[in-house]
Tab-separated table of C-alpha atoms in Angstrom:
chain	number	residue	atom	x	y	z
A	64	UNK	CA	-137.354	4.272	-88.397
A	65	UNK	CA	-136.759	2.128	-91.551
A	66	UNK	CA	-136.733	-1.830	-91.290
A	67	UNK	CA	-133.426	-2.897	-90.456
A	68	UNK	CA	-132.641	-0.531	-88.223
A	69	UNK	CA	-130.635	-1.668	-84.861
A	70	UNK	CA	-134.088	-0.274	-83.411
A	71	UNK	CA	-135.951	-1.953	-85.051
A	72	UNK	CA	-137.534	-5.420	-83.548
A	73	UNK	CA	-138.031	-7.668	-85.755
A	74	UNK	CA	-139.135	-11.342	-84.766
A	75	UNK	CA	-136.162	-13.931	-85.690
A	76	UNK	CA	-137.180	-16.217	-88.976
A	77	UNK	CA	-138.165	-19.865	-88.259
A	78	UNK	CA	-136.597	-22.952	-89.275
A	79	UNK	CA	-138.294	-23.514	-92.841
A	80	UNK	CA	-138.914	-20.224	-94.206
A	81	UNK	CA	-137.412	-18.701	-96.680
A	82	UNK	CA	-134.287	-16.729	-97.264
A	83	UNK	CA	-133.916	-15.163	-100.899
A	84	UNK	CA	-130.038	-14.163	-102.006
A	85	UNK	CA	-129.288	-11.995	-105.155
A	86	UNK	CA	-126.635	-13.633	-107.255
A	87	UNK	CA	-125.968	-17.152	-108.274
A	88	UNK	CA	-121.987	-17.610	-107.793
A	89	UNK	CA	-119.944	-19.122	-105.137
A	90	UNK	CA	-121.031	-16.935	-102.078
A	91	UNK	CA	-123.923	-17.766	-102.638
A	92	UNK	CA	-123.498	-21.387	-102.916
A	93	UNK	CA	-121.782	-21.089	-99.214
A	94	UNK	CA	-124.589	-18.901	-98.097
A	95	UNK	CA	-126.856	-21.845	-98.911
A	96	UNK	CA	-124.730	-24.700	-97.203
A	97	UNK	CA	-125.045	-22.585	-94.299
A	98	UNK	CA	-129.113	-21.710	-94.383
A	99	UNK	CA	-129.696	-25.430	-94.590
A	100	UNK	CA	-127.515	-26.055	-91.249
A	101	UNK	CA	-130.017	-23.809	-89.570
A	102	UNK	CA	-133.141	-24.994	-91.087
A	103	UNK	CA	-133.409	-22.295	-93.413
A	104	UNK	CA	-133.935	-22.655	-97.185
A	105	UNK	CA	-132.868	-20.289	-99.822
A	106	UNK	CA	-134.477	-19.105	-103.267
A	107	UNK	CA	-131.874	-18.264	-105.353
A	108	UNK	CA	-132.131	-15.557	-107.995
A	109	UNK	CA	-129.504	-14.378	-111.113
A	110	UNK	CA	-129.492	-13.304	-114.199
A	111	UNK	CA	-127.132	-16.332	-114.880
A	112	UNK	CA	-126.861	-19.661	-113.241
A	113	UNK	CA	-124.088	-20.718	-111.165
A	114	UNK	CA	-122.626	-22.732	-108.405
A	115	UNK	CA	-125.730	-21.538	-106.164
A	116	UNK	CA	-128.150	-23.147	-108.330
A	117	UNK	CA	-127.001	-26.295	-107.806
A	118	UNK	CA	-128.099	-26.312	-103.795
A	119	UNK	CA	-130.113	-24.173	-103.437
A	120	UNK	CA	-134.204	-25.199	-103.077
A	121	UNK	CA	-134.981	-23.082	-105.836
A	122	UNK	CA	-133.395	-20.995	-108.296
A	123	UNK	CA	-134.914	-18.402	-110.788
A	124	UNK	CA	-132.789	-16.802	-113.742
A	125	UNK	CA	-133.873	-13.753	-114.698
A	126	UNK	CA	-133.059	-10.183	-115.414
A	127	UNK	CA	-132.494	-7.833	-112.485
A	128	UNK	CA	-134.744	-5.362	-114.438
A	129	UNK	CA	-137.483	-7.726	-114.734
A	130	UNK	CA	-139.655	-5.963	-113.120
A	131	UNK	CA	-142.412	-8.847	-112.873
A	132	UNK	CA	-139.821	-11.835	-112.346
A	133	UNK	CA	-138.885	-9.675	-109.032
A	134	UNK	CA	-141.883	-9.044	-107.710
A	135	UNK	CA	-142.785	-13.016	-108.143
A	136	UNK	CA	-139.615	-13.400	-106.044
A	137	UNK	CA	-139.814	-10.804	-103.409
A	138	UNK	CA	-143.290	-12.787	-102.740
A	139	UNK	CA	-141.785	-16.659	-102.358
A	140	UNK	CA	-139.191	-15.385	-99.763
A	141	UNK	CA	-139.531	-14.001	-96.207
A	142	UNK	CA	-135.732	-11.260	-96.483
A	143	UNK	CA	-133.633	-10.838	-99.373
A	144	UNK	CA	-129.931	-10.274	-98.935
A	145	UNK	CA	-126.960	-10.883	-101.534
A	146	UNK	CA	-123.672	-12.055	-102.261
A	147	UNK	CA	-121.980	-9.425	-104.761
A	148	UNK	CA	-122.050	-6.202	-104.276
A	149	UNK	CA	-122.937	-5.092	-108.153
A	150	UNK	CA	-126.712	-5.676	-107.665
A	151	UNK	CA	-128.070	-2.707	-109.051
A	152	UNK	CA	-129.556	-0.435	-106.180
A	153	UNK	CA	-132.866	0.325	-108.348
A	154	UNK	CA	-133.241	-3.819	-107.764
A	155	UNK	CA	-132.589	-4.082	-103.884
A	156	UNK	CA	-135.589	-0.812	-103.760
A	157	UNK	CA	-137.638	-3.051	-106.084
A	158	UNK	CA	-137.293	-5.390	-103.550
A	159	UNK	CA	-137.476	-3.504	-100.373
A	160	UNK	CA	-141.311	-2.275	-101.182
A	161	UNK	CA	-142.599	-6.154	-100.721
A	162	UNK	CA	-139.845	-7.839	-97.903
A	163	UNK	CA	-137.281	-6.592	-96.339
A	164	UNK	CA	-133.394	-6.159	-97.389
A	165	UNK	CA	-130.749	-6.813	-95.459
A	166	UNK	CA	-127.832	-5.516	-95.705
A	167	UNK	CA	-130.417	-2.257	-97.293
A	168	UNK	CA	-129.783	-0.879	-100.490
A	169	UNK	CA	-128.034	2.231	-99.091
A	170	UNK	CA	-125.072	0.079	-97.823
A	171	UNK	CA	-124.442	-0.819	-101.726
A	172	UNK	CA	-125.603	2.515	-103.083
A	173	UNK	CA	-122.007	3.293	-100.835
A	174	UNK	CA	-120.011	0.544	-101.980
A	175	UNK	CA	-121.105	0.330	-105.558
A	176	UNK	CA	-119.251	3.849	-106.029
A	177	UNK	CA	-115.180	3.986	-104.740
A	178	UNK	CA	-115.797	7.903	-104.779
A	179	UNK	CA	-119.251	7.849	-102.651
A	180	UNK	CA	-117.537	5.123	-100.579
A	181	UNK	CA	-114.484	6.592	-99.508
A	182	UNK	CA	-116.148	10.396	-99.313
A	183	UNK	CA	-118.191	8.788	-96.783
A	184	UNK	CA	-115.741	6.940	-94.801
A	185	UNK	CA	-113.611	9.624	-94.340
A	186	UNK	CA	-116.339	12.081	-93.404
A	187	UNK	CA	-116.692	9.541	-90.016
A	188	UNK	CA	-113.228	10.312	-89.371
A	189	UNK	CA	-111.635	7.120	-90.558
A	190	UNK	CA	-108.203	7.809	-92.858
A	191	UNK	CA	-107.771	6.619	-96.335
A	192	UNK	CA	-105.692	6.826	-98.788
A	193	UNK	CA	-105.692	10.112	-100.477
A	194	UNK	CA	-107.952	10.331	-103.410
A	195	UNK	CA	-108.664	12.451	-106.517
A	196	UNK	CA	-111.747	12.380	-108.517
A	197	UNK	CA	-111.544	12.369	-111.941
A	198	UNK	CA	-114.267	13.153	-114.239
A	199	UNK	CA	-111.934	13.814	-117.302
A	200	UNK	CA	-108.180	14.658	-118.820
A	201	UNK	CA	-107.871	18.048	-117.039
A	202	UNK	CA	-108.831	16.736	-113.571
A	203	UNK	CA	-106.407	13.262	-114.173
A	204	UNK	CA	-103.417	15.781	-115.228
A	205	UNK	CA	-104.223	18.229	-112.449
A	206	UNK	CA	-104.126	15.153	-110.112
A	207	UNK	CA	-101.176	13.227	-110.806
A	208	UNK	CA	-99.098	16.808	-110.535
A	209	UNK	CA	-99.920	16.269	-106.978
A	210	UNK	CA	-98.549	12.115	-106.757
A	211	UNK	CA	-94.885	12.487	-108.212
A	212	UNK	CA	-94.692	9.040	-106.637
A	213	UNK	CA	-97.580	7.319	-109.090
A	214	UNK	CA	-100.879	6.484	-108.477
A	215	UNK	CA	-103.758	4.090	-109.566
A	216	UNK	CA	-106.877	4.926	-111.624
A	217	UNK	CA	-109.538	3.413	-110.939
A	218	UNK	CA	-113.386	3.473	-112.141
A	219	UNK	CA	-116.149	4.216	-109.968
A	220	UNK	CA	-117.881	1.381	-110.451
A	221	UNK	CA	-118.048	-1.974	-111.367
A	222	UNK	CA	-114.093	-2.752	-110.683
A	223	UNK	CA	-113.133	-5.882	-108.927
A	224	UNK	CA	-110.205	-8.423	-109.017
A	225	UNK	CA	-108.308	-5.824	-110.161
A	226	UNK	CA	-110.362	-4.730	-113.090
A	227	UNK	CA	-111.161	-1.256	-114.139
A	228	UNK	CA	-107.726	-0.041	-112.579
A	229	UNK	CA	-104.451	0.954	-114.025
A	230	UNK	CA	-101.070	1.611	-112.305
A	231	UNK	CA	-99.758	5.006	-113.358
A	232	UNK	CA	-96.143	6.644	-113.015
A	233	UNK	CA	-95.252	10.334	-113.799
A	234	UNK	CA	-95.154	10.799	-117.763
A	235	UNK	CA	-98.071	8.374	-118.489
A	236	UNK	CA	-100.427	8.485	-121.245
A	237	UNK	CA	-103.272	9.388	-119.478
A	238	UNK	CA	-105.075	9.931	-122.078
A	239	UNK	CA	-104.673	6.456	-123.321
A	240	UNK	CA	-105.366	5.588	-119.853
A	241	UNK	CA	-108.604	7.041	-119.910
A	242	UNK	CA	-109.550	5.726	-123.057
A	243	UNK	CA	-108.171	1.762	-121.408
A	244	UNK	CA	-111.206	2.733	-118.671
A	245	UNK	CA	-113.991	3.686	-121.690
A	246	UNK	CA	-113.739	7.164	-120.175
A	247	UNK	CA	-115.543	5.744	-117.040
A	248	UNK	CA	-115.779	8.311	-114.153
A	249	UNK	CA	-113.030	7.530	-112.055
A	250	UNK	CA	-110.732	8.242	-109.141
A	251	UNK	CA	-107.171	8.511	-108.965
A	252	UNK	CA	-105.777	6.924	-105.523
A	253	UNK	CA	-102.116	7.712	-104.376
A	254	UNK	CA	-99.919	4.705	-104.225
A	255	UNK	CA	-98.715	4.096	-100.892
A	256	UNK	CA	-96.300	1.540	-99.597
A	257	UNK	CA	-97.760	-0.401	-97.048
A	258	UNK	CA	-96.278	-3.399	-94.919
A	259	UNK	CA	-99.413	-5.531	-95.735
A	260	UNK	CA	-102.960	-6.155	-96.309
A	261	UNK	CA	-105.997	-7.010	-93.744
A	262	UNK	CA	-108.937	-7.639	-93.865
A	263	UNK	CA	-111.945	-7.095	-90.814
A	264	UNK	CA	-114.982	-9.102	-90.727
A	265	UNK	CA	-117.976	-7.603	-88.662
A	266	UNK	CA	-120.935	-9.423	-88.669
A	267	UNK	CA	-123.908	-7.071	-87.189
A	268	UNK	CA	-127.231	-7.928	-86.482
A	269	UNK	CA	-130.709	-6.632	-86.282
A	270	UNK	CA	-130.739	-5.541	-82.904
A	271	UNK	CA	-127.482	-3.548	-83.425
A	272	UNK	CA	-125.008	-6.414	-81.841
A	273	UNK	CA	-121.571	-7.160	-83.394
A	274	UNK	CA	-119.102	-9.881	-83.958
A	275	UNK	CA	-116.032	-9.696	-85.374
A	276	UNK	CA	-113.645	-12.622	-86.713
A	277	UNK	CA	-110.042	-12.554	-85.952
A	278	UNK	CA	-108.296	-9.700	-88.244
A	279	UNK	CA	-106.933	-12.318	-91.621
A	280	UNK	CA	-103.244	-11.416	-93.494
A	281	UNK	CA	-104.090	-11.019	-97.068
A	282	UNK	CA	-101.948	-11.846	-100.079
A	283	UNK	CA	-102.485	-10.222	-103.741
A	284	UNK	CA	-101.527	-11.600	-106.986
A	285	UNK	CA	-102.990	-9.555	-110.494
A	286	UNK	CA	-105.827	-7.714	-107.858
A	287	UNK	CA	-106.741	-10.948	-106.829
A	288	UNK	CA	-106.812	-12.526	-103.656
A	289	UNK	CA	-104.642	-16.014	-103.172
A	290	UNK	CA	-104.054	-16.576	-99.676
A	291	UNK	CA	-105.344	-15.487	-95.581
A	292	UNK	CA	-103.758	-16.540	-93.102
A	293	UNK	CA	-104.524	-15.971	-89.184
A	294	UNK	CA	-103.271	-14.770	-87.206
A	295	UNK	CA	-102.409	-11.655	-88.754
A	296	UNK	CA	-99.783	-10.981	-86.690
A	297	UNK	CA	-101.033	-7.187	-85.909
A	298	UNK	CA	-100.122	-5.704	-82.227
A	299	UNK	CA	-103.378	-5.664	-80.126
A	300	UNK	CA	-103.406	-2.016	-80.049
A	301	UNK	CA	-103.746	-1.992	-84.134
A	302	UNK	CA	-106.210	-5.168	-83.903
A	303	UNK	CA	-108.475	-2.770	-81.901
A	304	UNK	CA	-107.722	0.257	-84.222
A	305	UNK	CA	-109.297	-2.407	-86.896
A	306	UNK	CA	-111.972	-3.279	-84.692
A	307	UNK	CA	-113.302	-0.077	-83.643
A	308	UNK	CA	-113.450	1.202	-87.942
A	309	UNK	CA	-114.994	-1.264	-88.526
A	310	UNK	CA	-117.738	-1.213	-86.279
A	311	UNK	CA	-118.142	2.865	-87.074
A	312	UNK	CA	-118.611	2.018	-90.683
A	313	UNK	CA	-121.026	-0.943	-90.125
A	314	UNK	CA	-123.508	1.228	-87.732
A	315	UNK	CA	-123.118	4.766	-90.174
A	316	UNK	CA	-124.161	2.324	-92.441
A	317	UNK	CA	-127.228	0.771	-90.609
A	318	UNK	CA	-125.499	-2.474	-91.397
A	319	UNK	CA	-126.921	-5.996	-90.892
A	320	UNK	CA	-125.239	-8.547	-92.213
A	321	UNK	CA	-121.748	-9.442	-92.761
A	322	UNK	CA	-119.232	-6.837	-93.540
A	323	UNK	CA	-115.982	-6.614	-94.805
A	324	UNK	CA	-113.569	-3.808	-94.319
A	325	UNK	CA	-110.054	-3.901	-96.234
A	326	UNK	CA	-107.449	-2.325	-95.062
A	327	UNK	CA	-103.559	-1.137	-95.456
A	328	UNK	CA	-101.398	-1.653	-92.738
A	329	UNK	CA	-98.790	0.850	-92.932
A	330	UNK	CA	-95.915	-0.426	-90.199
A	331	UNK	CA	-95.628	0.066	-86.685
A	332	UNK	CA	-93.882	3.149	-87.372
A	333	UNK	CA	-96.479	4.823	-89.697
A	334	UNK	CA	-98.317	7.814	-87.543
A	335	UNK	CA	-101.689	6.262	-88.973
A	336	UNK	CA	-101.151	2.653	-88.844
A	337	UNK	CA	-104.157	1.678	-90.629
A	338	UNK	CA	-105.632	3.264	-94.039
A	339	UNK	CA	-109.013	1.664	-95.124
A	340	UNK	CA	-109.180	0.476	-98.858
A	341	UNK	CA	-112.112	-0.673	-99.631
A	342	UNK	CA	-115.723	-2.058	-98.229
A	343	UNK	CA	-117.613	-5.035	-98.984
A	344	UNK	CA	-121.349	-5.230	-98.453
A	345	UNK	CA	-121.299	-8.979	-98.515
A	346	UNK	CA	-119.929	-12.108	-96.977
A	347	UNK	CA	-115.888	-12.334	-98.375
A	348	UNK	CA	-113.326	-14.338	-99.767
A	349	UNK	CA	-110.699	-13.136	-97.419
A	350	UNK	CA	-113.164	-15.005	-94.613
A	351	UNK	CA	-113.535	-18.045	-96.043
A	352	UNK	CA	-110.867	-19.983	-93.889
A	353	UNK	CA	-113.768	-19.270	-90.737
A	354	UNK	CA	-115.526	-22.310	-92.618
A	355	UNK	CA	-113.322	-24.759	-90.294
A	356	UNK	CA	-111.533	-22.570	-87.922
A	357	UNK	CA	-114.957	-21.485	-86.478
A	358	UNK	CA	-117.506	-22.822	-84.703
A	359	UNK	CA	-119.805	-20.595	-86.700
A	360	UNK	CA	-118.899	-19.306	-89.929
A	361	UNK	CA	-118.964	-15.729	-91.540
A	362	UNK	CA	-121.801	-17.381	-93.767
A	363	UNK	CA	-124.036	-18.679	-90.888
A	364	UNK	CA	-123.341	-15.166	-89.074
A	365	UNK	CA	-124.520	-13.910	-92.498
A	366	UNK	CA	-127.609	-15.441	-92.672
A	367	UNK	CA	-127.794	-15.602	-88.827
A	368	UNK	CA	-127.902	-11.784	-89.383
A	369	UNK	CA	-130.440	-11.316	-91.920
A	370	UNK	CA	-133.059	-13.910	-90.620
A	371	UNK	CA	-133.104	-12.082	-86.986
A	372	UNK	CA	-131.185	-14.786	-85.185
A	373	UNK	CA	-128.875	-14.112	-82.481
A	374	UNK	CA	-125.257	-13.705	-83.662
A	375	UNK	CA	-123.160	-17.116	-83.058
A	376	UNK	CA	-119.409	-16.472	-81.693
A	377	UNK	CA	-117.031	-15.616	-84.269
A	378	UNK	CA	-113.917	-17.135	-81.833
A	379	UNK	CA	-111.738	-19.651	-83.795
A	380	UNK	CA	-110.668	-22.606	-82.254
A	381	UNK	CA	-107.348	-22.820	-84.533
A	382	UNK	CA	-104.812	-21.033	-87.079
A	383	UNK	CA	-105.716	-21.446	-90.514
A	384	UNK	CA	-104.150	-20.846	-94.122
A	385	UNK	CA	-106.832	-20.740	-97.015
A	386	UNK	CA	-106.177	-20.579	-100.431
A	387	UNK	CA	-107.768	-19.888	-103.621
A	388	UNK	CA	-107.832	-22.197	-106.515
A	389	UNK	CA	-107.506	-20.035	-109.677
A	390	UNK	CA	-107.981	-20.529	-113.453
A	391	UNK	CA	-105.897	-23.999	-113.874
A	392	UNK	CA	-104.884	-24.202	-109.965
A	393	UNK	CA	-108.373	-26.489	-109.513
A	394	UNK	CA	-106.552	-29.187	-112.137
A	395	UNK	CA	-104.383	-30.077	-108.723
A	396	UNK	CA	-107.723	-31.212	-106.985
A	397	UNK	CA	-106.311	-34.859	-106.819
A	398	UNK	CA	-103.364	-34.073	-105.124
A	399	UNK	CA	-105.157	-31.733	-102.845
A	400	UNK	CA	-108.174	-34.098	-101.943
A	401	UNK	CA	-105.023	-36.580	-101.147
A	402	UNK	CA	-102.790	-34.198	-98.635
A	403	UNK	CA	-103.952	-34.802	-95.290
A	404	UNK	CA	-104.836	-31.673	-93.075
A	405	UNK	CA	-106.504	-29.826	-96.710
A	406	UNK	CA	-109.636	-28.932	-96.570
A	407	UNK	CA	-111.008	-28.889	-100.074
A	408	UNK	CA	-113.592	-26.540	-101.471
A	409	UNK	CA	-114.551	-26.701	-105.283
A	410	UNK	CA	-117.477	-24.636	-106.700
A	411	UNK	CA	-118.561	-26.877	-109.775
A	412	UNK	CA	-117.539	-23.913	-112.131
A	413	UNK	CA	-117.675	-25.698	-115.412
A	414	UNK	CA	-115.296	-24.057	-117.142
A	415	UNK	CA	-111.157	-22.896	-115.578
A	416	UNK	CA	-110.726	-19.642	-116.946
A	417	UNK	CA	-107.881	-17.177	-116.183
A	418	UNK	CA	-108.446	-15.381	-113.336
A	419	UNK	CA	-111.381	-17.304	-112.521
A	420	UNK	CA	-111.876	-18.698	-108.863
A	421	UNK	CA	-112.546	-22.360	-109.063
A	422	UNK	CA	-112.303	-23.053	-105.524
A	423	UNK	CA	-110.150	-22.799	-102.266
A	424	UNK	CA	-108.440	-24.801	-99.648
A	425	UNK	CA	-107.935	-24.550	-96.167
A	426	UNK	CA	-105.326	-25.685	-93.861
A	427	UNK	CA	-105.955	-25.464	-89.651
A	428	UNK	CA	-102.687	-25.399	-86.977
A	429	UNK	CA	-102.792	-25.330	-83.488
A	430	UNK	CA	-102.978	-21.599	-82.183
A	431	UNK	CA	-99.928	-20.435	-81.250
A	432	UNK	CA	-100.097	-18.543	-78.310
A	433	UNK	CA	-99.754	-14.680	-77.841
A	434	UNK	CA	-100.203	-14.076	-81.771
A	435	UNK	CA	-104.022	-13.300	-82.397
């Protein structure tokens, strides 16, 4: 049975060993803030530096084809884990042979590739929106004969924030639209109209027990995420529908870590109320408002998680609001730091680009009774 496995006993990680995380950006940086509440310290590693680097205990920048640079790392750490979801599987195996990996590389061999991802979500049962793949012209005009409503391309890999995708109506150039995507395998999802977006946060651990946050209400601006709210405002019956796909995703997966499953809610009236979107093998942004309205975070449960610990409750003591500071939003910082009830978050990014995340805030309410 491989390493990781919820049969697998592994011995938890003491307070002052080691904790390595792929990828230098924000996650990371939160990832960190949370080892060092538990002791733990954290060896960064990127092929660029970022907000991680700056508190982390140590930080190496190097290629993650660097064959020798890895194996140097793999060695100063006691598990690797990581906080985007692009770290190239051929890397986490690297990594594997020396230490274990946790979430394991198959979990983002899965999510690195929307076709391989939602092929294998709906061959556990679990509905999603109808899907095409494309592997040139004639498949792309053979598909969108069957979506006279429109539908969106989008790559197989790589594609987050709303990049690598394109919006498409009957008529289209698809050539053009092909060409837009660098002729990038693809798949063509049907648009659907949905009431809203959510968002379920499983934390699983090594001995195969879950946690899962309070379902957050997701908002969307350019493919990018600006605002979670909780409670969702889901019935219960739905809120378990979330739960239980969740959890069958996480343990086909062999997951440990935390987990992120987005989904379409499709109205109370829809005969499938909930279509899943999207996974994410990683800690999310859509959970960052658990920060305050938790006793213990999605990042602790993270590295909780992958260090063998016993999972923490993921109960929230209050509503929350978080939004995301992005491009020129972080200029307001003054006027945030100064509105009482904000909780500020800024990632020392030096530089506010378009689209960029620069940070978030968070606002906490009383809970208002019967709406979790």
């Amino acid at each position: 049975m491989a390493e990781g496995s919820s049969g697998a006993k592994g011995r938890p990680l003491p307070p002052g060993t080691r904790i390595g995380i792929l990828g230098g950006g924000q996650l990371g940086r939160m990832l960190a803030l949370a080892a060092a509440r538990l002791g733990l310290k954290v060896h960064i590693y990127s092929d660029e530096s970022g907000p991680a680097f700056d508190v982390a205990t140590e930080a190496t920048k190097g290629a993650y084809d660097d064959g020798a640079s890895l194996d140097a790392f793999a060695r100063s750490v006691d598990v690797v884990t990581y906080e985007f979801e692009n770290v190239p599987v051929a890397t986490a195996e690297r990594l594997a042979r020396s230490c274990p990996v946790r979430p394991g590389p198959a979990a983002l061999r899965v999510a690195q590739d929307r076709l391989v991802e939602k092929t294998t979500i709906d061959g556990l049962g679990i509905p999603v929106a109808p899907f095409h793949a494309i592997g040139g012209l004639a498949d792309l005009e053979r598909a969108m004969a069957d979506e006279p409503a429109g539908a969106i391309l989008k790559t197989r890999r790589l594609g987050y924030d709303g990049k690598g995708q394109i919006a498409l109506t009957p008529g289209a150039d698809l050539a053009a639209a092909l060409a837009e995507i660098g002729q990038a395998p693809a798949i063509l999802e049907r648009r659907l109209s949905f009431a809203f977006e959510v968002s379920v946060l499983i934390v699983r651990g090594l001995d195969g027990a879950v946690a899962i946050y309070d379902v957050p209400r997701n908002e969307h601006g350019g493919g990018i995420l600006r605002r979670s709210t909780v409670p969702a405002g889901l019935p219960g019956a739905v809120l378990a529908r979330a739960h239980d796909m969740a959890g069958r995703i996480a343990a086909a997966l062999d997951y440990v870590g935390l987990l992120a499953v987005e989904l379409f809610y499709m109205g109370p009236e829809a005969p499938e109320p909930l279509l899943v979107n999207e996974i994410a093998p990683r800690v999310h942004n859509s959970g960052h408002w658990t920060i305050e309205a938790c006793g213990v975070s999605q990042f602790e449960n993270h590295i909780r998680a992958v260090a063998g610990w016993p999972l923490g409750s993921p109960a929230r003591h209050s509503d929350a609001e978080m939004v995301n500071l992005i491009g020129r939003d972080v200029d307001d910082w003054p006027a945030l730091a100064a509105t009482p009830g904000v909780c500020l978050h800024l990632y020392g990014k030096r530089e506010a680009r378009a689209g960029r995340k620069m940070g978030h805030w968070t606002r906490l309410a009383p809970i208002r009774s019967g709406l979790r």
